[in-house]
XYZ file of C-alpha atoms in Angstrom:
755
model
C -128.399 -23.233 190.931
C -126.231 -20.505 189.478
C -128.773 -17.695 189.698
C -127.921 -15.201 192.445
C -130.902 -12.848 192.202
C -128.512 -9.906 192.187
C -128.412 -7.412 189.345
C -124.667 -7.308 188.980
C -124.388 -11.018 188.306
C -127.697 -12.110 186.795
C -128.303 -9.113 184.530
C -124.960 -7.389 184.034
C -123.297 -10.818 183.547
C -120.485 -10.258 186.021
C -118.558 -13.257 187.204
C -120.009 -14.065 190.688
C -116.514 -14.870 191.930
C -115.433 -11.308 190.979
C -112.127 -12.798 189.818
C -112.411 -11.691 186.185
C -110.787 -8.465 185.013
C -113.958 -6.473 184.465
C -115.149 -3.123 185.731
C -118.591 -1.520 186.037
C -119.022 2.156 185.276
C -122.106 4.020 186.548
C -123.542 7.169 185.004
C -123.493 10.304 187.180
C -125.381 13.565 186.882
C -124.648 15.560 183.690
C -121.836 18.075 183.751
C -122.786 19.967 180.577
C -125.777 20.383 178.254
C -125.434 21.989 174.844
C -127.420 22.465 171.635
C -125.730 21.151 168.513
C -127.235 21.090 165.039
C -130.734 20.596 166.395
C -129.704 17.940 168.897
C -129.341 18.242 172.628
C -125.982 16.869 173.760
C -125.734 15.859 177.388
C -122.236 15.207 178.727
C -122.426 12.442 181.301
C -119.547 11.391 183.516
C -119.189 7.730 184.492
C -117.507 6.561 187.698
C -115.857 3.159 187.930
C -117.151 1.028 190.771
C -115.231 -1.144 193.178
C -115.216 -4.758 192.086
C -117.552 -6.040 194.770
C -121.135 -7.138 195.168
C -122.265 -3.885 196.827
C -121.712 -0.922 194.565
C -119.368 1.802 195.696
C -117.317 4.274 193.679
C -113.645 3.603 193.140
C -112.334 7.099 193.853
C -108.821 6.082 192.735
C -109.991 5.875 189.096
C -110.687 9.103 187.197
C -114.147 9.566 185.741
C -114.763 9.161 182.030
C -117.317 11.249 180.186
C -119.416 10.396 177.122
C -122.093 12.357 175.298
C -125.722 11.335 175.297
C -127.330 12.751 172.130
C -131.060 13.464 172.270
C -132.654 13.782 168.829
C -136.329 14.177 167.899
C -138.268 13.143 164.785
C -141.740 13.448 163.493
C -143.903 11.553 164.226
C -143.546 11.229 168.003
C -140.037 9.771 168.169
C -137.183 10.649 170.529
C -133.818 9.031 169.921
C -131.065 8.508 172.538
C -127.578 7.716 171.395
C -124.360 7.212 173.304
C -121.253 5.217 172.515
C -118.177 4.257 174.440
C -116.652 2.600 171.337
C -116.764 5.497 168.868
C -119.551 4.079 166.722
C -121.221 6.592 164.361
C -124.868 7.638 164.764
C -126.398 6.422 161.517
C -129.635 7.504 159.821
C -129.707 4.455 157.571
C -128.346 0.944 157.567
C -129.686 -2.579 156.977
C -132.200 -2.177 159.806
C -132.948 1.529 159.615
C -134.897 2.484 156.519
C -136.423 5.847 157.462
C -139.609 6.774 155.660
C -139.668 10.200 153.948
C -142.291 11.121 156.603
C -139.718 10.706 159.349
C -138.284 14.189 159.645
C -135.948 15.563 162.249
C -137.374 18.129 164.622
C -134.734 20.551 165.907
C -134.583 20.776 169.660
C -133.704 23.658 171.973
C -133.056 23.864 175.658
C -135.369 26.087 177.697
C -134.286 25.890 181.308
C -134.479 22.198 182.143
C -136.861 21.443 179.306
C -136.028 20.128 175.845
C -138.514 21.720 173.428
C -139.113 20.763 169.801
C -140.019 23.169 166.997
C -143.679 22.136 167.315
C -143.625 23.538 170.860
C -143.913 20.151 172.544
C -141.683 19.198 175.428
C -139.675 16.119 174.414
C -137.507 15.732 177.528
C -136.711 17.214 180.894
C -133.213 17.169 182.311
C -133.442 17.741 186.052
C -130.232 19.086 187.535
C -131.700 20.080 190.898
C -130.349 18.547 194.074
C -132.520 15.876 195.655
C -134.647 16.933 198.608
C -133.188 15.600 201.902
C -134.144 15.742 205.558
C -130.849 14.517 206.945
C -130.842 12.691 210.286
C -128.615 9.606 209.883
C -125.179 8.592 208.592
C -125.901 4.884 208.879
C -125.628 4.417 205.093
C -123.635 6.373 202.516
C -125.374 8.953 200.354
C -126.571 7.703 197.001
C -124.221 8.154 194.075
C -125.258 10.904 191.672
C -127.406 9.923 188.679
C -128.747 11.494 185.513
C -132.405 12.442 186.072
C -133.887 12.656 182.567
C -137.472 12.040 181.491
C -138.545 11.686 177.843
C -141.879 12.548 176.202
C -141.714 11.166 172.663
C -145.206 12.413 171.752
C -145.181 15.449 174.027
C -147.635 13.826 176.460
C -146.275 14.805 179.881
C -148.625 12.405 181.677
C -146.650 9.376 180.544
C -142.998 10.346 180.796
C -140.370 7.677 180.277
C -137.683 8.308 182.881
C -134.238 6.848 183.300
C -134.229 4.469 186.273
C -131.654 4.750 189.054
C -133.252 1.806 190.869
C -131.761 0.891 194.241
C -132.750 -0.388 197.682
C -130.008 1.275 199.676
C -127.202 3.176 197.943
C -124.905 0.104 197.740
C -127.640 -2.279 196.502
C -128.628 -1.400 192.922
C -131.243 -3.241 190.893
C -130.966 -1.175 187.701
C -128.702 1.545 186.345
C -129.927 4.559 184.343
C -126.872 4.230 182.139
C -123.730 2.235 182.576
C -121.113 0.185 180.846
C -118.604 -2.575 181.519
C -114.999 -2.743 180.466
C -112.928 -5.897 180.137
C -109.666 -6.548 178.329
C -111.617 -8.119 175.464
C -115.093 -6.643 175.320
C -117.432 -3.941 176.524
C -121.180 -3.902 177.126
C -123.611 -1.135 178.025
C -126.963 -0.820 179.773
C -129.890 1.594 179.927
C -132.945 1.398 182.148
C -136.297 3.109 182.254
C -138.803 3.326 185.096
C -142.019 1.369 184.884
C -145.211 1.394 186.982
C -146.708 -1.502 188.984
C -149.557 -2.414 186.611
C -147.630 -1.879 183.354
C -147.835 -4.572 180.691
C -145.402 -5.288 177.891
C -145.796 -7.034 174.537
C -143.722 -7.680 171.398
C -139.981 -8.569 171.400
C -140.480 -10.925 168.466
C -142.216 -14.244 168.026
C -142.392 -14.791 171.750
C -144.029 -18.067 172.781
C -145.297 -16.590 176.011
C -148.468 -15.192 177.543
C -149.682 -11.838 176.314
C -148.244 -9.722 179.168
C -144.471 -10.202 179.208
C -143.827 -8.303 182.430
C -141.751 -10.204 184.924
C -139.591 -11.866 182.272
C -136.086 -11.433 180.915
C -135.220 -12.380 177.322
C -131.971 -13.102 175.554
C -132.307 -11.381 172.188
C -130.179 -13.930 170.390
C -131.640 -15.786 167.441
C -131.469 -19.543 167.552
C -133.337 -22.538 166.232
C -136.468 -22.529 168.367
C -137.043 -26.286 168.005
C -140.681 -25.896 168.801
C -143.009 -23.154 170.005
C -143.334 -23.931 173.682
C -139.908 -23.029 175.045
C -137.668 -20.004 175.665
C -135.730 -20.424 172.413
C -136.769 -18.004 169.692
C -136.407 -18.013 165.898
C -137.384 -14.347 165.654
C -136.092 -11.955 168.278
C -136.980 -8.305 167.631
C -135.379 -5.626 169.836
C -138.684 -3.773 170.240
C -141.363 -3.787 172.883
C -144.584 -1.862 173.446
C -145.944 -0.770 176.793
C -149.506 -0.474 178.004
C -148.603 3.128 178.867
C -148.701 3.683 175.095
C -145.102 3.943 174.070
C -142.780 1.684 172.117
C -139.040 1.217 172.431
C -136.733 0.086 169.622
C -133.135 -0.770 170.417
C -131.231 -0.274 167.191
C -128.601 -2.965 167.239
C -127.802 -6.399 165.839
C -125.570 -7.311 168.775
C -126.546 -9.971 171.288
C -128.542 -8.247 173.959
C -130.796 -8.834 176.917
C -134.133 -7.259 177.809
C -135.664 -7.401 181.271
C -139.290 -6.276 181.436
C -139.962 -5.526 185.126
C -138.204 -8.763 186.057
C -134.886 -8.131 187.804
C -136.718 -5.183 189.334
C -140.459 -4.558 189.031
C -139.606 -0.841 188.896
C -137.455 -0.999 185.785
C -137.231 -2.028 182.152
C -133.582 -2.870 181.515
C -131.544 -3.385 178.375
C -128.026 -4.782 178.135
C -126.095 -4.768 174.864
C -122.951 -6.780 174.250
C -121.431 -3.732 172.616
C -120.944 -0.465 174.519
C -123.150 1.552 172.182
C -126.766 2.399 172.941
C -129.105 3.622 170.200
C -132.655 3.795 171.495
C -135.785 5.047 169.745
C -138.676 5.894 172.095
C -141.937 6.027 170.132
C -145.079 7.694 171.445
C -148.675 7.482 170.282
C -152.261 7.374 171.438
C -152.930 3.862 170.044
C -150.855 0.710 169.449
C -151.364 1.153 165.727
C -149.800 4.628 165.790
C -146.793 3.275 167.665
C -146.300 0.316 165.312
C -146.740 2.543 162.280
C -143.992 4.838 163.560
C -141.761 1.791 164.191
C -142.318 0.695 160.590
C -141.510 4.237 159.475
C -138.099 3.662 161.053
C -137.430 0.105 159.891
C -139.594 -0.292 156.798
C -143.120 -1.229 155.772
C -144.086 -4.702 154.571
C -144.504 -5.249 150.836
C -147.720 -6.827 149.566
C -147.419 -10.537 148.728
C -148.985 -11.767 145.467
C -152.607 -12.820 145.264
C -151.860 -16.528 144.825
C -149.925 -16.614 148.107
C -153.145 -16.092 150.037
C -154.496 -19.380 148.733
C -153.724 -22.746 150.333
C -150.212 -24.203 150.248
C -149.840 -27.991 150.352
C -146.658 -29.601 151.610
C -145.156 -32.239 153.830
C -141.611 -33.229 154.807
C -141.234 -34.204 152.055
C -142.294 -35.093 148.513
C -139.641 -37.121 146.690
C -140.597 -37.229 143.031
C -142.450 -35.489 140.232
C -144.821 -38.446 139.997
C -145.762 -38.197 143.663
C -146.434 -34.446 143.350
C -148.463 -34.961 140.164
C -150.651 -37.509 141.864
C -151.352 -35.227 144.824
C -152.087 -32.197 142.639
C -154.372 -34.223 140.355
C -156.321 -35.493 143.373
C -156.666 -32.010 144.832
C -158.197 -30.837 141.581
C -160.291 -33.936 141.047
C -161.866 -33.720 144.521
C -162.112 -29.910 144.405
C -159.901 -29.059 147.322
C -158.901 -25.506 146.355
C -155.124 -25.034 146.416
C -152.616 -22.624 144.907
C -149.134 -23.711 145.965
C -147.327 -27.024 146.076
C -144.202 -26.874 148.230
C -141.256 -29.219 147.813
C -139.286 -29.502 151.030
C -136.014 -31.341 151.606
C -136.476 -34.164 149.108
C -136.046 -32.562 145.673
C -132.235 -32.848 145.713
C -130.016 -35.795 144.844
C -129.862 -36.601 148.560
C -132.521 -35.629 151.076
C -131.327 -32.543 153.043
C -128.184 -32.145 150.914
C -129.048 -28.705 149.594
C -127.370 -27.911 146.278
C -130.162 -26.031 144.485
C -130.496 -28.681 141.754
C -133.388 -31.075 141.037
C -132.656 -34.785 141.340
C -132.314 -35.802 137.655
C -133.787 -39.251 138.214
C -136.840 -38.368 140.302
C -137.408 -34.979 138.549
C -136.104 -35.724 135.048
C -137.705 -32.644 133.431
C -137.949 -29.970 136.145
C -138.914 -27.162 133.806
C -141.659 -29.271 132.254
C -142.730 -30.379 135.728
C -143.089 -26.798 136.965
C -144.942 -25.761 133.799
C -147.249 -28.759 134.015
C -148.230 -27.734 137.534
C -148.656 -24.107 136.454
C -151.089 -25.235 133.764
C -153.193 -26.760 136.529
C -153.105 -23.575 138.625
C -150.276 -24.554 140.997
C -147.305 -22.393 141.932
C -144.144 -24.176 143.049
C -142.262 -23.283 146.227
C -138.861 -24.815 146.999
C -137.036 -25.469 150.264
C -133.371 -24.579 150.750
C -131.137 -23.088 153.392
C -128.158 -20.706 153.540
C -125.496 -23.304 154.297
C -123.375 -25.274 151.820
C -122.998 -28.954 152.621
C -119.773 -30.861 152.391
C -121.157 -33.040 149.600
C -122.656 -30.191 147.586
C -121.423 -29.664 144.028
C -120.965 -25.928 144.731
C -118.697 -26.408 147.744
C -115.303 -25.965 146.070
C -116.484 -22.899 144.127
C -117.911 -21.404 147.298
C -114.670 -22.017 149.204
C -112.379 -20.775 146.460
C -114.262 -17.487 146.107
C -115.043 -17.094 149.836
C -118.767 -17.134 149.133
C -119.012 -18.984 152.435
C -117.207 -17.649 155.482
C -113.939 -19.576 155.768
C -113.966 -21.736 158.887
C -111.186 -21.391 161.437
C -111.427 -25.109 162.019
C -112.983 -27.931 160.048
C -116.255 -29.443 161.164
C -115.879 -32.895 162.654
C -118.836 -34.422 160.826
C -122.256 -33.912 159.361
C -125.230 -35.794 160.570
C -128.327 -34.398 162.230
C -129.341 -31.940 159.481
C -131.038 -29.812 162.113
C -128.233 -27.322 162.743
C -126.066 -24.899 160.807
C -123.099 -26.675 162.272
C -123.863 -29.757 160.189
C -122.780 -27.863 157.074
C -119.441 -26.862 155.633
C -120.076 -23.117 155.752
C -122.550 -20.248 155.815
C -123.139 -18.124 152.718
C -121.638 -14.710 153.480
C -124.314 -12.153 152.661
C -122.093 -9.346 153.934
C -120.068 -9.919 150.736
C -121.622 -8.518 147.573
C -120.053 -11.172 145.351
C -121.435 -13.964 147.512
C -124.869 -12.377 147.467
C -124.769 -12.071 143.705
C -123.623 -15.691 143.413
C -126.517 -16.856 145.585
C -129.070 -14.799 143.664
C -127.841 -15.417 140.123
C -126.161 -18.810 140.191
C -128.240 -20.656 142.784
C -131.723 -19.136 142.725
C -132.161 -17.576 139.271
C -132.056 -20.852 137.309
C -134.856 -22.177 139.490
C -136.894 -18.978 139.204
C -136.321 -18.897 135.435
C -137.932 -22.312 135.077
C -141.062 -20.994 136.783
C -140.583 -21.547 140.527
C -142.452 -18.782 142.361
C -141.170 -18.853 145.926
C -138.046 -19.815 147.883
C -138.428 -21.098 151.402
C -135.613 -19.316 153.237
C -135.420 -21.864 156.030
C -132.990 -21.622 158.937
C -130.792 -18.497 159.164
C -131.127 -18.211 162.956
C -127.607 -19.522 163.423
C -124.449 -19.057 161.462
C -121.006 -20.617 161.812
C -119.465 -18.643 164.657
C -115.932 -19.952 163.987
C -115.824 -18.367 160.535
C -114.527 -15.163 158.991
C -117.105 -12.937 157.251
C -116.322 -9.963 155.041
C -118.584 -7.422 156.693
C -118.587 -7.981 160.425
C -117.730 -10.206 163.347
C -119.938 -13.325 163.592
C -121.275 -12.216 166.991
C -122.609 -9.023 165.400
C -123.812 -10.807 162.238
C -125.767 -13.695 163.754
C -128.937 -11.704 164.566
C -128.760 -9.588 161.427
C -128.090 -12.559 159.149
C -131.765 -13.396 158.572
C -132.400 -9.952 157.126
C -129.487 -10.138 154.654
C -130.466 -13.672 153.691
C -134.170 -12.988 153.166
C -133.516 -9.748 151.323
C -131.337 -11.560 148.800
C -133.950 -14.224 148.135
C -136.813 -11.720 148.071
C -135.004 -9.457 145.595
C -133.991 -12.349 143.372
C -137.588 -13.639 143.297
C -139.019 -10.192 142.551
C -136.444 -9.473 139.860
C -137.206 -12.702 137.949
C -140.931 -13.258 138.619
C -142.039 -9.662 139.191
C -143.470 -10.658 142.586
C -141.501 -10.448 145.823
C -142.057 -13.189 148.389
C -140.161 -15.600 150.624
C -141.308 -18.197 153.157
C -139.019 -17.450 156.077
C -138.474 -18.811 159.597
C -135.944 -16.493 161.262
C -136.186 -12.722 161.658
C -134.676 -9.558 163.130
C -135.681 -5.930 162.987
C -136.372 -4.913 159.380
C -137.313 -8.377 158.115
C -140.954 -7.292 157.964
C -140.029 -5.639 154.640
C -139.634 -9.102 153.081
C -142.729 -11.190 153.794
C -143.659 -13.685 154.681
C -142.690 -15.511 157.876
C -144.020 -18.644 159.469
C -143.886 -19.903 163.033
C -141.398 -22.740 162.857
C -141.510 -26.320 164.034
C -144.572 -26.525 166.291
C -145.805 -29.829 167.693
C -148.966 -31.228 166.137
C -150.789 -30.835 169.430
C -153.096 -28.517 171.303
C -150.201 -26.862 173.127
C -148.404 -26.537 169.774
C -151.333 -24.617 168.363
C -151.664 -22.445 171.476
C -147.903 -21.694 171.388
C -148.071 -20.836 167.725
C -150.838 -18.276 168.262
C -149.013 -16.700 171.199
C -145.921 -16.327 169.031
C -147.909 -14.882 166.126
C -149.620 -12.295 168.326
C -146.329 -11.017 169.763
C -144.781 -11.123 166.281
C -147.568 -8.878 164.975
C -146.898 -6.543 167.885
C -143.242 -6.397 166.759
C -143.893 -4.723 163.396
C -144.726 -7.748 161.160
C -147.868 -7.817 159.049
C -147.827 -11.278 157.473
C -147.370 -14.450 159.522
C -148.333 -18.090 159.118
C -147.845 -21.451 160.794
C -147.700 -25.125 159.819
C -151.159 -26.650 159.689
C -151.699 -28.897 161.703
C -148.345 -28.439 163.423
C -144.964 -29.589 162.101
C -143.822 -32.602 164.097
C -145.585 -35.554 165.683
C -145.616 -36.729 169.282
C -144.301 -38.893 170.808
C -142.510 -40.108 167.659
C -141.179 -36.981 165.932
C -141.582 -38.331 162.401
C -144.182 -41.057 162.591
C -146.957 -40.567 165.143
C -150.277 -39.785 163.355
C -152.030 -36.463 163.811
C -155.224 -36.356 165.891
C -158.107 -35.614 163.465
C -159.491 -33.058 165.937
C -156.177 -31.212 165.925
C -156.181 -31.359 162.125
C -159.635 -29.724 161.938
C -159.150 -27.153 164.669
C -155.787 -26.065 163.237
C -157.404 -25.842 159.805
C -160.028 -23.432 161.200
C -157.256 -21.347 162.783
C -155.365 -21.390 159.465
C -158.370 -20.129 157.478
C -158.267 -16.956 159.579
C -154.543 -16.403 159.298
C -152.518 -14.285 156.913
C -151.360 -17.327 154.948
C -152.244 -21.005 155.138
C -149.816 -23.828 154.547
C -150.102 -27.530 155.382
C -146.726 -29.009 156.321
C -145.189 -31.529 158.647
C -143.334 -34.735 159.217
C -146.083 -37.115 158.112
C -149.165 -37.114 155.865
C -150.865 -33.702 155.568
C -153.284 -34.138 152.610
C -156.917 -34.094 153.862
C -157.926 -37.444 152.353
C -155.641 -39.119 154.852
C -158.147 -38.015 157.522
C -161.348 -39.373 155.975
C -163.564 -38.929 159.026
C -163.024 -35.158 158.946
C -162.155 -34.515 155.264
C -165.624 -33.191 154.381
C -165.341 -30.634 157.212
C -161.885 -29.627 156.024
C -163.058 -29.120 152.420
C -165.815 -26.736 153.577
C -163.316 -24.649 155.538
C -160.942 -24.572 152.553
C -163.751 -23.250 150.371
C -164.491 -20.595 152.998
C -160.843 -19.549 152.866
C -161.169 -18.798 149.168
C -164.418 -16.926 149.652
C -162.577 -14.702 152.169
C -159.708 -13.819 149.802
C -161.165 -10.421 148.690
C -161.367 -9.410 152.347
C -157.868 -10.791 153.021
C -156.414 -8.823 150.113
C -158.081 -5.643 151.315
C -156.741 -6.120 154.827
C -153.293 -7.073 153.555
C -153.047 -3.840 151.611
C -154.143 -1.925 154.707
C -151.441 -3.694 156.738
C -148.767 -2.604 154.234
C -149.391 1.116 154.791
C -150.313 1.260 158.497
C -149.108 -0.304 161.728
C -151.643 -3.122 161.655
C -150.710 -6.798 161.390
C -153.151 -9.229 159.790
C -153.364 -11.365 162.961
C -153.915 -8.808 165.740
C -153.925 -9.053 169.482
C -157.168 -7.679 170.930
C -155.208 -4.847 172.509
C -154.639 -3.364 169.058
C -158.300 -2.234 169.078
C -159.024 -2.046 172.820
C -155.873 -0.767 174.552
C -157.929 0.834 177.320
C -159.439 -2.534 178.278
C -157.172 -4.074 180.928
C -158.544 -7.558 180.203
C -157.147 -7.741 176.694
C -153.558 -7.234 177.784
C -153.890 -10.799 179.131
C -155.861 -12.479 176.331
C -153.710 -14.623 174.034
C -156.128 -17.227 172.676
C -158.327 -14.852 170.635
C -157.414 -12.338 167.981
C -158.648 -9.974 165.328
C -158.181 -11.146 161.764
C -157.945 -7.880 159.910
C -160.175 -5.094 161.200
C -163.484 -6.913 161.282
C -163.237 -10.538 162.457
C -162.860 -11.512 166.111
C -161.633 -15.120 165.982
C -161.749 -17.586 168.881
C -160.013 -20.799 167.786
C -160.602 -23.971 169.734
C -157.397 -25.342 171.275
C -158.686 -28.290 173.273
C -160.281 -31.603 172.382
C -163.846 -32.607 172.716
C -164.910 -35.077 175.459
C -162.858 -38.226 175.505
C -165.888 -40.389 176.226
C -167.887 -39.232 173.197
C -169.241 -42.029 171.026
C -167.168 -40.712 168.141
C -164.396 -38.708 169.799
C -163.164 -36.898 166.678
C -166.580 -35.293 166.349
C -166.778 -34.300 170.004
C -168.008 -30.878 170.994
C -165.342 -28.814 172.739
C -165.768 -25.959 175.181
C -163.926 -22.707 175.510
C -164.278 -19.394 177.331
C -164.705 -16.348 175.103
C -164.027 -12.727 175.952
C -166.055 -10.197 173.979
C -164.774 -6.621 174.280
C -167.200 -3.785 174.907
C -170.046 -3.307 172.431
C -172.371 -5.461 170.340
C -171.098 -8.513 168.517
C -172.628 -10.723 165.812
C -171.764 -14.376 165.270
C -170.500 -14.480 161.659
C -171.924 -17.952 161.040
C -175.260 -17.802 162.858
C -176.162 -14.120 163.064
C -176.631 -14.354 166.853
C -176.154 -10.980 168.516
C -174.298 -10.763 171.829
C -173.465 -7.933 174.171
C -169.755 -7.528 174.856
C -167.737 -6.290 177.797
C -167.943 -9.720 179.403
C -166.768 -13.303 179.425
C -168.810 -16.147 178.009
C -167.849 -19.272 179.929
C -167.945 -22.844 178.671
C -169.216 -22.086 175.178
C -169.901 -25.355 173.339
C -168.295 -25.596 169.901
C -168.950 -28.627 167.688
C -165.978 -29.818 165.665
C -167.252 -28.353 162.369
C -167.665 -24.875 163.901
C -165.452 -22.111 165.316
C -166.600 -18.948 167.070
C -166.060 -15.943 164.805
C -167.673 -12.539 165.474
C -168.112 -9.273 163.596
C -169.492 -5.860 164.501
C -172.909 -4.603 163.370
C -172.418 -2.442 160.286
C -169.258 -4.235 159.156
C -168.755 -4.579 155.406
C -167.144 -7.885 154.438
C -165.905 -8.573 150.914
C -166.389 -12.147 149.746
C -165.906 -14.083 146.539
C -169.273 -15.369 145.260
C -168.141 -18.646 143.646
C -166.217 -21.765 144.542
C -162.844 -21.949 142.730
C -159.987 -24.445 142.554
C -157.294 -21.743 142.693
C -156.884 -17.979 142.583
C -156.143 -18.279 138.867
C -159.889 -18.657 138.444
C -160.699 -15.493 140.410
C -161.768 -12.141 139.027
C -161.676 -9.933 142.118
C -163.891 -7.356 140.438
C -166.688 -9.876 140.982
C -166.341 -9.764 144.766
C -169.510 -9.016 146.645
C -169.873 -7.071 149.877
C -172.089 -8.250 152.694
C -173.220 -5.814 155.355
C -173.842 -6.978 158.911
C -177.308 -5.483 159.358
C -180.096 -6.325 161.794
C -181.392 -8.803 159.208
C -178.104 -10.650 158.906
C -178.644 -14.337 159.659
C -175.137 -15.665 159.197
C -173.164 -17.169 156.323
C -173.411 -20.804 155.330
C -170.206 -22.733 155.893
């Protein structure tokens, strides 16, 4: 075991042997406070500490001082900025895309209070001496500390205070502000106080329970390789607290976030660069907080109508004939479907991405795409942002430095599941490389009628390469945003409709929908992990999110084990009530391969298309508010302590409360795939109506052991809800005229909707 359970080593990343040349600097009480151009500038001295486990000032080293800038914005945002590296304080970059409604509010100092022009207190800087009743010299006096409390929305009942968290003065568990110097690098930390019952959510597509308190996360994108582990495709440096504030750390550097873990009294952030740029966001509801976060980093754009239909895929289709057969059968048997996705097999060699159709298996790609379009199918294509050694574009990419030149050659290529298997990463920090990718690689495909590019991978880049715009350590997290923006813009420019199908993400990627949950196992725990990730992702600023139905890979044989028909049905039901719905995975995914349940699946597919008017309405709402499509219950019931711990139910839009089944029916049933499962259901306060039966139930309670036959799923709505539905069965959205949508009202006479 290498964990020490001491802050200096486990959180601040000091060498436990204390043999490395590194020094910790702790923030002391401010020496000066001034007003400057509407900001409050707090000069904070830092004292180097002795290189030892117990903290003590090294009096032989002079203090260094750095300014902490406090800036306020409408609505309800306070920004803290300090740098030990001379970085500028930016109002716009790749992540920051401030809405016109985000306006600076000049601040002034009134005594110890920082007051905005609206009269609200936004901070308090306490310079008073601590109250003491001295009687012992057994331990040294505590080192000075900045005592500053922030009120982003002016609510003084929920101040967010810097945390000088220690047991005895030598034993610290969190620093209010601090930084580390080494000969090669610097890192900085900031900590805020938290309360004993505080809950935390967000931080990206986190495959964890709803309340994240008591956990520490490395905010470093990597291939998640599943949805049940600590790895994360989509880290977002943002969390939200049950005390109704959000915190956005504006950085692309590797960083670490401890949510009441290293100390239950503190939320701690450590950045690999000694610059801290922190936005504290206040609000009375989670939606207000998330809307303000989007006002800082950008609002989602609305995906096209057809994208809300069903996508059919597997890993992979290998020829035009195979795809034609599948599409013809979908139409012949009236399985409604809008998108056919070609994964890794449309190239000359499976997985060798070179953005060209195999001329033998797809001899007329333009005709192929048009033929599918005539049948109501849009084509989506897989690719990734790495150029393989065997790709026809490799020499051009190397010669023009469109891929970051490697400092050493790769030994080999083989697994096809890592960026390191490829010859180089496309350098989206370089305008010419971005133009090459958009115009030479994607545009010919889009010109022939392809409607969507699957921007797979992007979590990892070659770290031993030289990029035009920044060091690889600073680029790795940001890379997904640059990559997805290029593909989104290229698609919108050619087709008129912006969309990608993306796996990785960082702050700001919500502007370029849509994202899916990665390579989940085709299992009950894979479905449960997917939903957990999607709920936290929605609480991190993203509106549109999907997942592979019925999971991506098989167990125990990754490629070849068949999918349990119960999992196939239950995941289908979950998919119907998700932002987007795509079938994908390592073996057969078409419903006729599961004949015992195919009739059930067809009914749920038809329901999906009936729901599209409602889905469009809710999608448009999500593009201008803070709401995600798939919403944790706490979005609507933040005052209910129960819902901060519920991660197997969710709101779909504003009206549906969805309770997917994530366990099998009884193993001893005569026909196991049709077994009735059981699940517990939590209904928040108020009256609820079963959408399918019309049964009315009082909320504010748990329903235990609810029986759910395989062809059903518990879905509830509120009395008085107005639900838009499409009145007719269709084979694709091409056949829809949304002006024909009908609205059903959940009245006392409502008896449910036929499935």
